[in-house]
Structures are given as structure tokens and as C-alpha cells.
mmCIF file of C-alpha atoms in Angstrom:
data_model
loop_
_atom_site.group_PDB
_atom_site.id
_atom_site.type_symbol
_atom_site.label_atom_id
_atom_site.label_comp_id
_atom_site.label_asym_id
_atom_site.label_seq_id
_atom_site.Cartn_x
_atom_site.Cartn_y
_atom_site.Cartn_z
ATOM 1 C CA ASN A 1 43.259 -140.631 -55.796
ATOM 2 C CA THR A 2 42.609 -144.101 -57.161
ATOM 3 C CA ALA A 3 39.085 -144.364 -55.712
ATOM 4 C CA ALA A 4 38.130 -141.136 -57.494
ATOM 5 C CA THR A 5 39.599 -142.457 -60.746
ATOM 6 C CA ILE A 6 37.576 -145.669 -60.468
ATOM 7 C CA ALA A 7 34.397 -143.717 -59.693
ATOM 8 C CA GLU A 8 35.041 -141.485 -62.691
ATOM 9 C CA ALA A 9 35.662 -144.460 -64.978
ATOM 10 C CA LEU A 10 32.344 -145.927 -63.828
ATOM 11 C CA ARG A 11 30.691 -142.591 -64.626
ATOM 12 C CA LEU A 12 29.385 -142.154 -61.091
ATOM 13 C CA ARG A 13 28.192 -138.562 -60.663
ATOM 14 C CA SER A 14 30.116 -136.455 -58.151
ATOM 15 C CA ASP A 15 27.046 -136.403 -55.888
ATOM 16 C CA ASP A 16 26.301 -140.117 -56.286
ATOM 17 C CA PRO A 17 26.118 -141.633 -52.764
ATOM 18 C CA PHE A 18 28.280 -144.565 -53.869
ATOM 19 C CA ARG A 19 31.012 -142.260 -55.158
ATOM 20 C CA VAL A 20 30.891 -140.101 -52.028
ATOM 21 C CA ALA A 21 31.068 -143.158 -49.755
ATOM 22 C CA LEU A 22 33.861 -144.751 -51.793
ATOM 23 C CA ARG A 23 36.049 -141.638 -51.694
ATOM 24 C CA PHE A 24 35.498 -141.071 -47.975
ATOM 25 C CA ALA A 25 36.156 -144.731 -47.125
ATOM 26 C CA ALA A 26 39.308 -144.674 -49.266
ATOM 27 C CA LYS A 27 40.618 -141.732 -47.261
ATOM 28 C CA TRP A 28 39.973 -143.269 -43.830
ATOM 29 C CA HIS A 29 40.174 -147.052 -44.299
ATOM 30 C CA ASP A 30 43.619 -147.496 -42.730
ATOM 31 C CA GLU A 31 43.150 -145.506 -39.516
ATOM 32 C CA GLY A 32 43.344 -148.773 -37.584
ATOM 33 C CA LYS A 33 46.985 -149.117 -38.582
ATOM 34 C CA LYS A 34 47.779 -146.252 -36.224
ATOM 35 C CA ALA A 35 47.168 -148.552 -33.246
ATOM 36 C CA ASP A 36 50.269 -149.410 -31.246
ATOM 37 C CA ILE A 37 49.612 -153.151 -31.617
ATOM 38 C CA TRP A 38 49.600 -152.870 -35.417
ATOM 39 C CA GLN A 39 52.669 -150.646 -35.456
ATOM 40 C CA ARG A 40 54.591 -153.214 -33.387
ATOM 41 C CA PHE A 41 53.484 -155.895 -35.862
ATOM 42 C CA ALA A 42 54.759 -153.864 -38.834
ATOM 43 C CA TYR A 43 57.944 -152.673 -37.102
ATOM 44 C CA GLY A 44 56.571 -149.139 -37.041
ATOM 45 C CA SER A 45 56.103 -146.535 -34.357
ATOM 46 C CA THR A 46 53.618 -143.823 -33.443
ATOM 47 C CA GLU A 47 55.940 -142.120 -30.951
ATOM 48 C CA ASP A 48 57.017 -139.389 -33.379
ATOM 49 C CA GLY A 49 53.486 -138.769 -34.646
ATOM 50 C CA LYS A 50 54.176 -140.755 -37.807
ATOM 51 C CA TRP A 51 52.949 -144.243 -38.479
ATOM 52 C CA LEU A 52 53.960 -147.015 -40.803
ATOM 53 C CA GLY A 53 51.188 -148.171 -43.117
ATOM 54 C CA LYS A 54 52.965 -150.084 -45.845
ATOM 55 C CA MET A 55 54.544 -153.252 -44.569
ATOM 56 C CA VAL A 56 57.983 -154.277 -45.721
ATOM 57 C CA LYS A 57 58.602 -156.687 -42.885
ATOM 58 C CA THR A 58 56.230 -157.945 -40.203
ATOM 59 C CA ARG A 59 56.320 -159.887 -37.009
ATOM 60 C CA HIS A 60 54.354 -163.111 -36.605
ATOM 61 C CA PRO A 61 50.568 -162.439 -36.855
ATOM 62 C CA SER A 62 50.006 -164.072 -33.450
ATOM 63 C CA GLY A 63 51.431 -160.874 -31.939
ATOM 64 C CA LEU A 64 48.330 -159.040 -33.151
ATOM 65 C CA LEU A 65 46.215 -160.958 -30.606
ATOM 66 C CA GLY A 66 43.316 -161.052 -33.062
ATOM 67 C CA TYR A 67 43.580 -157.350 -33.943
ATOM 68 C CA ARG A 68 42.320 -156.474 -37.443
ATOM 69 C CA HIS A 69 43.179 -153.002 -38.677
ATOM 70 C CA GLU A 70 39.881 -152.841 -40.586
ATOM 71 C CA PHE A 71 37.902 -153.189 -37.341
ATOM 72 C CA GLY A 72 40.369 -150.842 -35.637
ATOM 73 C CA SER A 73 39.603 -148.308 -38.373
ATOM 74 C CA LEU A 74 35.901 -148.800 -37.796
ATOM 75 C CA LEU A 75 36.318 -148.166 -34.053
ATOM 76 C CA ARG A 76 38.328 -145.017 -34.734
ATOM 77 C CA MET A 77 35.687 -143.723 -37.115
ATOM 78 C CA ILE A 78 32.810 -144.373 -34.708
ATOM 79 C CA HIS A 79 34.674 -143.014 -31.651
ATOM 80 C CA PRO A 80 37.373 -140.636 -32.936
ATOM 81 C CA GLU A 81 37.606 -138.903 -29.550
ATOM 82 C CA ARG A 82 38.740 -142.160 -27.913
ATOM 83 C CA CYS A 83 41.564 -142.723 -30.387
ATOM 84 C CA ASN A 84 42.909 -139.230 -31.106
ATOM 85 C CA THR A 85 41.470 -139.362 -34.617
ATOM 86 C CA THR A 86 40.775 -135.865 -35.896
ATOM 87 C CA GLY A 87 39.039 -134.438 -38.932
ATOM 88 C CA VAL A 88 36.334 -137.088 -39.257
ATOM 89 C CA HIS A 89 33.206 -135.510 -40.738
ATOM 90 C CA PHE A 90 31.051 -138.136 -42.394
ATOM 91 C CA PRO A 91 29.526 -137.136 -45.715
ATOM 92 C CA GLY A 92 25.801 -137.195 -46.274
ATOM 93 C CA ASP A 93 23.162 -138.670 -44.030
ATOM 94 C CA ASP A 94 23.028 -141.682 -41.702
ATOM 95 C CA GLU A 95 22.625 -144.059 -44.664
ATOM 96 C CA ALA A 96 25.809 -142.724 -46.250
ATOM 97 C CA LYS A 97 27.602 -143.128 -42.924
ATOM 98 C CA GLU A 98 26.416 -146.746 -42.704
ATOM 99 C CA LEU A 99 27.807 -147.491 -46.157
ATOM 100 C CA VAL A 100 31.136 -145.805 -45.373
ATOM 101 C CA LEU A 101 31.534 -147.790 -42.153
ATOM 102 C CA HIS A 102 30.728 -151.029 -43.944
ATOM 103 C CA LEU A 103 33.181 -150.339 -46.767
ATOM 104 C CA ILE A 104 35.936 -149.602 -44.256
ATOM 105 C CA ALA A 105 35.152 -152.810 -42.345
ATOM 106 C CA THR A 106 35.227 -154.978 -45.471
ATOM 107 C CA HIS A 107 38.141 -153.504 -47.412
ATOM 108 C CA HIS A 108 40.158 -156.717 -47.001
ATOM 109 C CA GLY A 109 37.220 -159.101 -47.147
ATOM 110 C CA GLY A 110 36.880 -159.479 -43.370
ATOM 111 C CA GLY A 111 33.916 -158.024 -41.576
ATOM 112 C CA ARG A 112 31.622 -159.881 -43.927
ATOM 113 C CA PRO A 113 29.629 -160.508 -41.876
ATOM 114 C CA HIS A 114 31.750 -160.227 -38.713
ATOM 115 C CA PHE A 115 35.109 -159.972 -37.001
ATOM 116 C CA GLY A 116 36.454 -162.408 -34.462
ATOM 117 C CA PRO A 117 37.640 -161.470 -30.992
ATOM 118 C CA GLY A 118 40.715 -159.335 -30.653
ATOM 119 C CA GLN A 119 42.503 -156.721 -28.577
ATOM 120 C CA TYR A 120 41.333 -153.198 -29.416
ATOM 121 C CA HIS A 121 42.759 -150.778 -26.881
ATOM 122 C CA PRO A 122 41.310 -148.405 -25.549
ATOM 123 C CA PHE A 123 38.036 -150.324 -25.893
ATOM 124 C CA ASN A 124 37.039 -152.999 -23.407
ATOM 125 C CA THR A 125 35.640 -156.418 -24.378
ATOM 126 C CA ALA A 126 31.990 -155.435 -23.891
ATOM 127 C CA GLU A 127 32.407 -152.348 -26.101
ATOM 128 C CA VAL A 128 34.175 -154.352 -28.804
ATOM 129 C CA GLU A 129 31.507 -157.065 -28.761
ATOM 130 C CA SER A 130 28.758 -154.439 -28.974
ATOM 131 C CA LEU A 131 30.404 -152.796 -31.980
ATOM 132 C CA GLN A 132 30.999 -156.195 -33.584
ATOM 133 C CA THR A 133 27.293 -156.970 -33.215
ATOM 134 C CA GLU A 134 26.393 -153.597 -34.710
ATOM 135 C CA SER A 135 28.742 -154.329 -37.612
ATOM 136 C CA ILE A 136 26.827 -157.559 -38.312
ATOM 137 C CA ARG A 137 23.518 -155.693 -38.169
ATOM 138 C CA ARG A 138 24.871 -152.979 -40.489
ATOM 139 C CA PHE A 139 25.923 -155.670 -42.964
ATOM 140 C CA ALA A 140 22.411 -157.175 -42.882
ATOM 141 C CA ARG A 141 20.707 -153.776 -43.313
ATOM 142 C CA LEU A 142 22.909 -152.839 -46.247
ATOM 143 C CA GLN A 143 22.471 -156.224 -47.857
ATOM 144 C CA ARG A 144 18.681 -155.804 -47.674
ATOM 145 C CA LYS A 145 18.955 -152.294 -49.099
ATOM 146 C CA TYR A 146 21.436 -152.905 -51.939
ATOM 147 C CA GLY A 147 21.172 -156.640 -52.501
ATOM 148 C CA TRP A 148 23.879 -159.295 -52.359
ATOM 149 C CA TRP A 149 25.638 -158.434 -55.585
ATOM 150 C CA ARG A 150 25.543 -154.631 -55.464
ATOM 151 C CA LEU A 151 26.914 -154.578 -51.923
ATOM 152 C CA ALA A 152 29.698 -156.999 -52.862
ATOM 153 C CA TRP A 153 30.439 -154.835 -55.926
ATOM 154 C CA LEU A 154 30.722 -151.714 -53.763
ATOM 155 C CA GLU A 155 33.018 -153.492 -51.310
ATOM 156 C CA ASN A 156 35.244 -154.585 -54.158
ATOM 157 C CA LEU A 157 35.494 -151.074 -55.585
ATOM 158 C CA LEU A 158 37.305 -149.971 -52.423
ATOM 159 C CA ARG A 159 39.365 -153.172 -52.292
ATOM 160 C CA CYS A 160 40.481 -152.660 -55.895
ATOM 161 C CA ALA A 161 41.241 -148.972 -55.321
ATOM 162 C CA ASP A 162 43.306 -149.919 -52.274
ATOM 163 C CA GLN A 163 45.285 -152.561 -54.141
ATOM 164 C CA LEU A 164 45.867 -150.374 -57.201
ATOM 165 C CA ALA A 165 46.962 -147.446 -55.063
ATOM 166 C CA SER A 166 49.317 -149.735 -53.161
ATOM 167 C CA ALA A 167 50.819 -151.004 -56.387
ATOM 168 C CA ASP A 168 51.337 -147.389 -57.502
ATOM 169 C CA GLY A 169 52.825 -146.417 -54.142
ATOM 170 C CA GLU A 170 49.917 -144.027 -53.448
ATOM 171 C CA ALA A 171 48.402 -145.779 -50.443
ATOM 172 C CA GLU A 172 49.801 -147.022 -47.198
ATOM 173 C CA ASP A 173 48.215 -150.446 -47.429
ATOM 174 C CA ASP A 174 49.594 -153.817 -48.395
ATOM 175 C CA PRO A 175 47.291 -155.740 -50.741
ATOM 176 C CA ALA A 176 48.734 -159.034 -49.587
ATOM 177 C CA ASP A 177 47.006 -158.497 -46.231
ATOM 178 C CA ALA A 178 49.723 -160.093 -44.133
ATOM 179 C CA GLU A 179 47.470 -160.041 -41.077
ATOM 180 C CA GLY A 180 45.831 -163.218 -42.341
ATOM 181 C CA SER A 181 42.184 -164.171 -42.407
ATOM 182 C CA ASP A 182 39.707 -164.054 -39.569
ATOM 183 C CA ALA A 183 37.164 -166.180 -41.383
#
């Protein structure tokens, strides 16, 4: 995939934690698009077990009620059992998991450092707020660990892989990010 190609071009070893995190995040970053609210927005459906990831036409973003698929992906990765997400086996240790979750949260530039309020069924408001707070703390921990510029560089590796894959028709994501900004 495109993330692997970028990692290879940067000469990241196959066991390099950055490469491992990048490839895993690239595989799972769009899980939040499986949510019914996002599928309605993109004129898709999950009724037949398939979901629409690439957007050709969308409804007005107000219909998302604040939903961001990046945060939806994060929720699905943290609580796969609540969202019928299967096959999630994080690579590496807890630090690798932290980096993966952060990369997924920031793959469209949101989640840096936080997400605004939104509807995230099946999670209630208190659960969403708790996970939003943890996302902010994760951002701060990773920024202390990797520094401002290295963390931003890592975030942009996934963003670039996502956009290149979209342009090549490989990924299910739209680089234009029609959901708008939550900044």
C-alpha cells in the first residue's frame, strides 16, 4: 500500500516503530466511516455489510451533528466490541498503540489537539468526553516524547499516504475532507 511505499522510500526498517505504526494506522484510519451517520452523509449504506468510503456526493455537513470520522475511527479502535469492529490487534507495545491512535485521530488535521462535541453512537456524552480528554493527553504525551516537529512529520506521513492512495483509487478516503474543519 501507499504507506508502505512511503516508509520504504524513507528507508524506515521493517521493524521501525514509526513504520509499524504508519502501516497499521493506514489500514484502520477510516473505520469511523462505517458509522450510520457518516454513511447517510455520503449517501452510503451499511445494511448490506458494505460501506461507502469514497465520497462522490455528500449531504450538507450539518447532518453529521459534529461527527468526525477520525474520532469515530479512534472510538472503534479503542472499543471494537462496541462497534462490531473485528480483527484489531495493535502492533507492538502500549507506546506503539498510543502512536497509532494519535495518527488515526490526526489523519485529516483534526484531533490536534482535540475534537469538538459530536454524536458518536453507541457512545454516550460522558464516554465521548472522556475519550476526547484522553486524546488530548495522548497528544501531549507524544509531543513530549517525539517533539513538535517529529510528531507533525509522522502525522503528515499518514495524511500524505491517504491522499496519494485516494488519488490512485487505492483508498476509500477523500482528500478534500468534505466534513469540514472542527478547529
